[in-house]
Coordinates of C-alpha atoms and ligand atoms in Angstrom, one line a residue:
X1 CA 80.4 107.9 111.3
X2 CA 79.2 104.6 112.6
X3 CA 81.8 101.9 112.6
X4 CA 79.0 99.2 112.8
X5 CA 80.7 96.2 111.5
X6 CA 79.7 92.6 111.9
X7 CA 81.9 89.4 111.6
X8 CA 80.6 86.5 109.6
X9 CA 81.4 83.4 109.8
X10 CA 80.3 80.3 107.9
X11 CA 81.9 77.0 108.3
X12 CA 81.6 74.2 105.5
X13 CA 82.6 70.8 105.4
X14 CA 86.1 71.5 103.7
X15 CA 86.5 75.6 105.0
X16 CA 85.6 77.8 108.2
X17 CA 85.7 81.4 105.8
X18 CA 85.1 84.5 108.4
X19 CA 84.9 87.8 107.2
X20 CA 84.2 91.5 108.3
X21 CA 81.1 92.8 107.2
X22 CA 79.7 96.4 106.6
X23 CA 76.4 97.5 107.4
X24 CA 75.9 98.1 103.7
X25 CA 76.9 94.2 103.0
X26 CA 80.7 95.1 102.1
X27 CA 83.2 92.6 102.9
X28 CA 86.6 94.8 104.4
X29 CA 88.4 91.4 105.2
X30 CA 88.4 87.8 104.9
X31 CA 89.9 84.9 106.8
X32 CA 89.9 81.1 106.0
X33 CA 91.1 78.1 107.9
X34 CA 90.5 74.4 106.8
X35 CA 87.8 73.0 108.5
X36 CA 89.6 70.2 111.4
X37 CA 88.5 66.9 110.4
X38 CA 87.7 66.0 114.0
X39 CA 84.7 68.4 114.9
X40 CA 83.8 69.4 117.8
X41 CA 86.3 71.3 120.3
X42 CA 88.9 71.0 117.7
X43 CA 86.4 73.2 115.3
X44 CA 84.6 75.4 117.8
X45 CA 88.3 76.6 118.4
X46 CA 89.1 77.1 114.6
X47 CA 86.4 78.9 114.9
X48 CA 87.2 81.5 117.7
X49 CA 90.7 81.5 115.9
X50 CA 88.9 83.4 112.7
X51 CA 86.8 85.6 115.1
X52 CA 89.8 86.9 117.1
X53 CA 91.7 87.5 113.9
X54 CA 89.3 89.2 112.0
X55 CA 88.8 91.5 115.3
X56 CA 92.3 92.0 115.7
X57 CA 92.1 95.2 113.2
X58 CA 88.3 95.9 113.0
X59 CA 86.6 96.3 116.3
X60 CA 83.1 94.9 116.0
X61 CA 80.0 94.7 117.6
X62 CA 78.8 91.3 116.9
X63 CA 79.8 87.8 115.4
X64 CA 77.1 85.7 113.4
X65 CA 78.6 81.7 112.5
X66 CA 76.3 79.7 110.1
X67 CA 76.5 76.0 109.4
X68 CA 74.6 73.1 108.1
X69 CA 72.2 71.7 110.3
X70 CA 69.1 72.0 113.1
X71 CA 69.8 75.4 115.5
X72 CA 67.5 75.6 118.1
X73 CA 65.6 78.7 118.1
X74 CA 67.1 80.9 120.8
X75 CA 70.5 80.3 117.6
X76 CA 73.0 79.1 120.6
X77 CA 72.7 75.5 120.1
X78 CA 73.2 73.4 117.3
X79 CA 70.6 70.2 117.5
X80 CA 72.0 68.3 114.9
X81 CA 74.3 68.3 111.9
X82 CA 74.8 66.4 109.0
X83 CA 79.0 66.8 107.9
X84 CA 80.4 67.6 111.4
X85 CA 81.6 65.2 113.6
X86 CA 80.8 65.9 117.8
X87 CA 79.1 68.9 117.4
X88 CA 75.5 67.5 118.1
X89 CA 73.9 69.1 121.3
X90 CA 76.5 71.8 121.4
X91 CA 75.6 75.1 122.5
X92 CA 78.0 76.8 120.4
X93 CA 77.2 80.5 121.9
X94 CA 78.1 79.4 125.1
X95 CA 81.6 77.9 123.9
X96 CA 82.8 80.4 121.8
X97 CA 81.7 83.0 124.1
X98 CA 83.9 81.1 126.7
X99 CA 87.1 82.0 124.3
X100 CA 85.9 85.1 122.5
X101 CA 84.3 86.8 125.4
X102 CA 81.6 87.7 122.8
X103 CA 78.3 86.6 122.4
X104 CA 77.9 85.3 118.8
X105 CA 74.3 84.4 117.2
X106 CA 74.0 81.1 115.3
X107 CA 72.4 80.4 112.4
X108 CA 71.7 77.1 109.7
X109 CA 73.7 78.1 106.6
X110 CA 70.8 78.4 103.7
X111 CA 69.0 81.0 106.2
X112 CA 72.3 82.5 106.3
X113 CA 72.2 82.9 102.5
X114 CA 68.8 83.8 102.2
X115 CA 69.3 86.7 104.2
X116 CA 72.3 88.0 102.3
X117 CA 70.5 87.8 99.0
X118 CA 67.6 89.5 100.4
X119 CA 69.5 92.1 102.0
X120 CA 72.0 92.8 99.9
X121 CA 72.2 90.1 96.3
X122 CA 69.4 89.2 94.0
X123 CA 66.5 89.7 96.7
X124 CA 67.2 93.6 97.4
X125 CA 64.3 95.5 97.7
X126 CA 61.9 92.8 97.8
X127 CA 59.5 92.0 100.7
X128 CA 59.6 88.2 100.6
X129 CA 62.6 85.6 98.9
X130 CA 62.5 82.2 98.6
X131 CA 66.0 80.8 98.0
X132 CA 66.9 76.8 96.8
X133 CA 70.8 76.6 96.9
X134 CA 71.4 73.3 94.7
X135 CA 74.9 71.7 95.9
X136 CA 75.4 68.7 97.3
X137 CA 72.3 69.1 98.4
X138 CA 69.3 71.8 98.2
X139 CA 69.0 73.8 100.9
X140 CA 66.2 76.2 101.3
X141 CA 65.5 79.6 103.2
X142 CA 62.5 82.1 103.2
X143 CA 62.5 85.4 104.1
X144 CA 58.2 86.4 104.4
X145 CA 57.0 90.1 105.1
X146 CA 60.8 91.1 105.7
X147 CA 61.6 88.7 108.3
X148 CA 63.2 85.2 108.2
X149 CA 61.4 82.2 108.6
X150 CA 62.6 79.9 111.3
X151 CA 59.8 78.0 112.0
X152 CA 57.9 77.1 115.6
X153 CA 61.1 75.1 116.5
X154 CA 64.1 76.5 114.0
X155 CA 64.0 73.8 111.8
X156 CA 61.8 75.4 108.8
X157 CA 62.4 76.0 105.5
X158 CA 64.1 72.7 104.5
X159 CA 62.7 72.8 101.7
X160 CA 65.3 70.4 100.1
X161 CA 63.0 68.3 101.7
X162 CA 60.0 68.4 100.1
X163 CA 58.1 64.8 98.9
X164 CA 58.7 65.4 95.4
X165 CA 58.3 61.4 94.3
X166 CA 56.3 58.6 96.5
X167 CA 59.3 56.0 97.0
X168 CA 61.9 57.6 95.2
X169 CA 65.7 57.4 96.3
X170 CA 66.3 57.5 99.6
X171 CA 67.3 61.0 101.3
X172 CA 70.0 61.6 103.9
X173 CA 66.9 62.9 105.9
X174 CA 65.9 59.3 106.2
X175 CA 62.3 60.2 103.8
X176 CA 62.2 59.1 100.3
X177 CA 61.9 61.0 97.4
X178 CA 62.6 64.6 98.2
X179 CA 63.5 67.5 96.1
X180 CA 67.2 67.7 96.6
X181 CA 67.7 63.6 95.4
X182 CA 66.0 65.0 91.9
X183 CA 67.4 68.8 91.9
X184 CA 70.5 68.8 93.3
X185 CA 74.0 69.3 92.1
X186 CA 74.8 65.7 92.9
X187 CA 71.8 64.9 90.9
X188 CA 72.5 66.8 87.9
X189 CA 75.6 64.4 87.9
X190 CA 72.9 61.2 88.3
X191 CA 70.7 62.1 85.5
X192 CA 73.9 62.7 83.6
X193 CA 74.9 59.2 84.4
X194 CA 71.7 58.2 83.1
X195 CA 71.5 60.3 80.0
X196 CA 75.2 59.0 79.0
X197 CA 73.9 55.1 79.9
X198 CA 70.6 55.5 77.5
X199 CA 72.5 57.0 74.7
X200 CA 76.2 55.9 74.8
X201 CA 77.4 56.6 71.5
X202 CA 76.1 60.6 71.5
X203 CA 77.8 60.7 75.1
X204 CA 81.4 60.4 73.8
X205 CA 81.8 63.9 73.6
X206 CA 80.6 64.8 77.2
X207 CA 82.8 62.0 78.4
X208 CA 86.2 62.8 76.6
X209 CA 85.9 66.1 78.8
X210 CA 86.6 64.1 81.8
X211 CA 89.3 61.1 81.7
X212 CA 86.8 58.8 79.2
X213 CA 85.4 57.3 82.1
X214 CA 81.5 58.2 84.4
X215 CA 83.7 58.4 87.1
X216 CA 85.8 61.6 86.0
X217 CA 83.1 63.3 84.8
X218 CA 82.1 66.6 86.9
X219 CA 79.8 69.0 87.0
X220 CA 81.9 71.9 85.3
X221 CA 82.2 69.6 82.3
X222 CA 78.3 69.2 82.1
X223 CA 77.6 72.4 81.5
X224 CA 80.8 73.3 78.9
X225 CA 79.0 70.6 77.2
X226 CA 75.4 71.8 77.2
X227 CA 77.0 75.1 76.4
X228 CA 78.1 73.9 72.9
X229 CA 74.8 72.5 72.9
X230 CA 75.8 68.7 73.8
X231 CA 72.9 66.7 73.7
X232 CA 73.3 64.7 76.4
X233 CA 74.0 67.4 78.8
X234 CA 71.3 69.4 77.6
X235 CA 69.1 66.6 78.7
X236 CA 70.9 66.1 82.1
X237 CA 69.9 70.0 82.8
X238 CA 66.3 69.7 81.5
X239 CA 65.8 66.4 83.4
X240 CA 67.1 68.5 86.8
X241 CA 65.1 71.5 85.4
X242 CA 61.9 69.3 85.2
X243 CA 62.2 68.2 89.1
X244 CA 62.9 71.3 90.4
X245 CA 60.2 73.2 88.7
X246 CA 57.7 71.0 89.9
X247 CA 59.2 71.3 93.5
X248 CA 59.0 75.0 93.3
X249 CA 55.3 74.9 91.7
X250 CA 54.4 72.9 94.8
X251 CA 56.7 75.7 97.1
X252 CA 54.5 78.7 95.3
X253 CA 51.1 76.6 95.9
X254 CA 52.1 76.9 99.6
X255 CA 54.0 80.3 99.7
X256 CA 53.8 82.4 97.0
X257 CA 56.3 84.1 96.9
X258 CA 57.4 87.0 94.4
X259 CA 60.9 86.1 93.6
X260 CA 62.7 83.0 94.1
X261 CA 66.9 82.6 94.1
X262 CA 68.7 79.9 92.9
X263 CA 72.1 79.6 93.9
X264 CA 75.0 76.4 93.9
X265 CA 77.2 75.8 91.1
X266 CA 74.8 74.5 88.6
X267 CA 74.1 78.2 87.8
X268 CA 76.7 78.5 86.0
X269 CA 75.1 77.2 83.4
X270 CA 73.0 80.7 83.4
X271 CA 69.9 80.4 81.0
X272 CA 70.9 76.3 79.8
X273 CA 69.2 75.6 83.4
X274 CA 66.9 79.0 84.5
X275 CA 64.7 78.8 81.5
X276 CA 63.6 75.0 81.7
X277 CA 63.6 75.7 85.1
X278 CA 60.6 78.6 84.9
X279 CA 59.2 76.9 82.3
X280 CA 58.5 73.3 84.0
X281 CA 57.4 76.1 87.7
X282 CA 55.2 78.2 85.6
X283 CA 53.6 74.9 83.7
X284 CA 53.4 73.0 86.9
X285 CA 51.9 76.1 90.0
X286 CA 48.6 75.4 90.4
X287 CA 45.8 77.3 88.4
X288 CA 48.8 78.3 86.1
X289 CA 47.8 81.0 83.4
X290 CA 45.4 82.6 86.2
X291 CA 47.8 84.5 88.5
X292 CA 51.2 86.5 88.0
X293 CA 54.4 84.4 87.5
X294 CA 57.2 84.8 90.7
X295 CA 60.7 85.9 89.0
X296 CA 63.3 82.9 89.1
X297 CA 66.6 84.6 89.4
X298 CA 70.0 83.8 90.1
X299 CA 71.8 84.2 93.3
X300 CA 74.4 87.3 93.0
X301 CA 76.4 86.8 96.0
X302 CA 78.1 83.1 95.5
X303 CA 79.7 81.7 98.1
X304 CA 80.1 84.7 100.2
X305 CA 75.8 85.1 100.5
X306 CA 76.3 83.0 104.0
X307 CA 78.4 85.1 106.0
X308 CA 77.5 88.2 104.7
X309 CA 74.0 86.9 105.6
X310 CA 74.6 85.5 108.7
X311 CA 76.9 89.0 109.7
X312 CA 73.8 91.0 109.1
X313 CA 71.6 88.5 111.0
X314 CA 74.1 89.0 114.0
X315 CA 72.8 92.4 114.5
X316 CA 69.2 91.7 115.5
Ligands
ZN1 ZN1 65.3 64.4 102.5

């Protein structure tokens, strides 16, 4: 029997969660540590701390870590990150090997996800996946002829980052206007705001699910509303529904691919948000009514899809 296990780890802006993976996608143990405010050394270590647990009780051949940001495209060096403090320029591979005396493989955290889905979630037994995981942003990873996507310099896919409005809000990117300021979980919230400041008196109800006020208002509350068929978060959904399909028409124009997975917390709201969503893709893709539809689908594997993604990836 092959004892071919992998150890994933993917580190967040609140958590470093490791786990050991099977080759069939199982998870046979977890760790978590909170992620050290300071960056840098302080987290590289917390993150050789989960490795050398996990490998404590399961011997393993390989150690994938994914996190937000550039990796450069040999996966040992992370170019630059968004959320973590002195980690820009570091060549991760080379520290952690230092403490582990393993080699691990990096990799950015929505490739990571894409690559669990395909492998073993909502993308399984498909040749190509497109995947738009709508958090605090909208990260974006493509899988194409059974192989991930990483672009002449490993910085493709971000397809959060799409020009989806000339001058629109301003993106952490720097660029105006993209996908994930119209389509992302923080957005939801913002055309919530919106919907709530145009129609006051029909927003009591999504309000008085918070503390009263815009301010205690979160997501979760959004779609209990638009469950009970609130008006006003109905229209914060379709709004966000109405971006993102014409993001992902523009995607398809350029990709075409045959299924695409949606992941983030804003699925919860299940068929509230996926069926304005295919709608607004399959109205909006170019020469629409001439061609076959992808399938929009949720993700299956949640918050786990990135290190049981970025395991896997470890092997190759
Ligand atoms: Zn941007």
């Amino acid at each position: 029997m092959t004892t071919a296990n992998a150890i994933g780890i993917d580190v967040g802006g609140t958590k470093v969660l490791g786990g050991v993976i099977t080759e069939q996608g199982e998870i046979l143990a977890t760790s978590r540590r909170d992620t050290p405010r300071e960056g840098g050394r302080a987290l590289t270590q917390t993150i050789a701390d989960v490795a050398l647990e996990l490998s404590k009780d399961f011997p393993v051949d390989s150690i994938g870590v994914s996190a937000a940001g550039f990796i450069s495209s040999d996966r040992q060096t992370i170019l630059a990150t968004p959320n973590i403090a002195g980690w820009n320029g570091v060549n991760l591979d080379k520290e952690l090997t230092q403490i582990i005396g393993k080699r691990i493989v990096l990799e950015n955290d929505a490739n990571s996800a894409a690559w669990g889905e395909f492998k073993f979630g909502a993308g399984r037994g498909r040749k190509d996946l497109m995947l738009l995981t709508l958090g605090t942003g909208v990260g974006g990873g493509l899988i194409l002829d059974g192989a991930l996507f990483r672009g002449a310099f490993g910085i493709g896919a971000e397809l959060g980052h799409i020009r989806l409005i000339p001058d629109g809000h301003l993106c952490g990117c720097g660029s105006r206007g993209c996908l994930e300021q119209y389509a992302s979980g923080s957005a939801l919230m913002r055309h919530a705001r919106e919907a709530i400041n145009a129609s006051p008196d029909l927003a009591r109800n999504l309000l008085a699910r918070g503390d009263g006020t815009l301010e205690g208002l979160k997501g979760q509350h959004i779609t209990e509303a638009a469950r009970e068929d609130d008006s006003v978060a109905l229209a914060a959904f379709n709004t966000m529904a109405n971006y993102l399909g014409a993001g992902i028409a523009s995607l398809c124009a350029v990709i075409d691919p045959s299924c695409i997975v949606l992941g983030g917390g804003v699925i919860d709201a299940g068929e509230i948000f996926l069926a304005p969503t295919r709608e607004a893709a399959f109205r909006l893709i170019p020469f629409t009514g001439k061609h076959p539809y992808p399938d929009i689908v949720p993700a299956e594997l949640g918050n786990n899809a990135g290190l049981v993604g970025v395991a896997d990836l470890s092997r190759y």
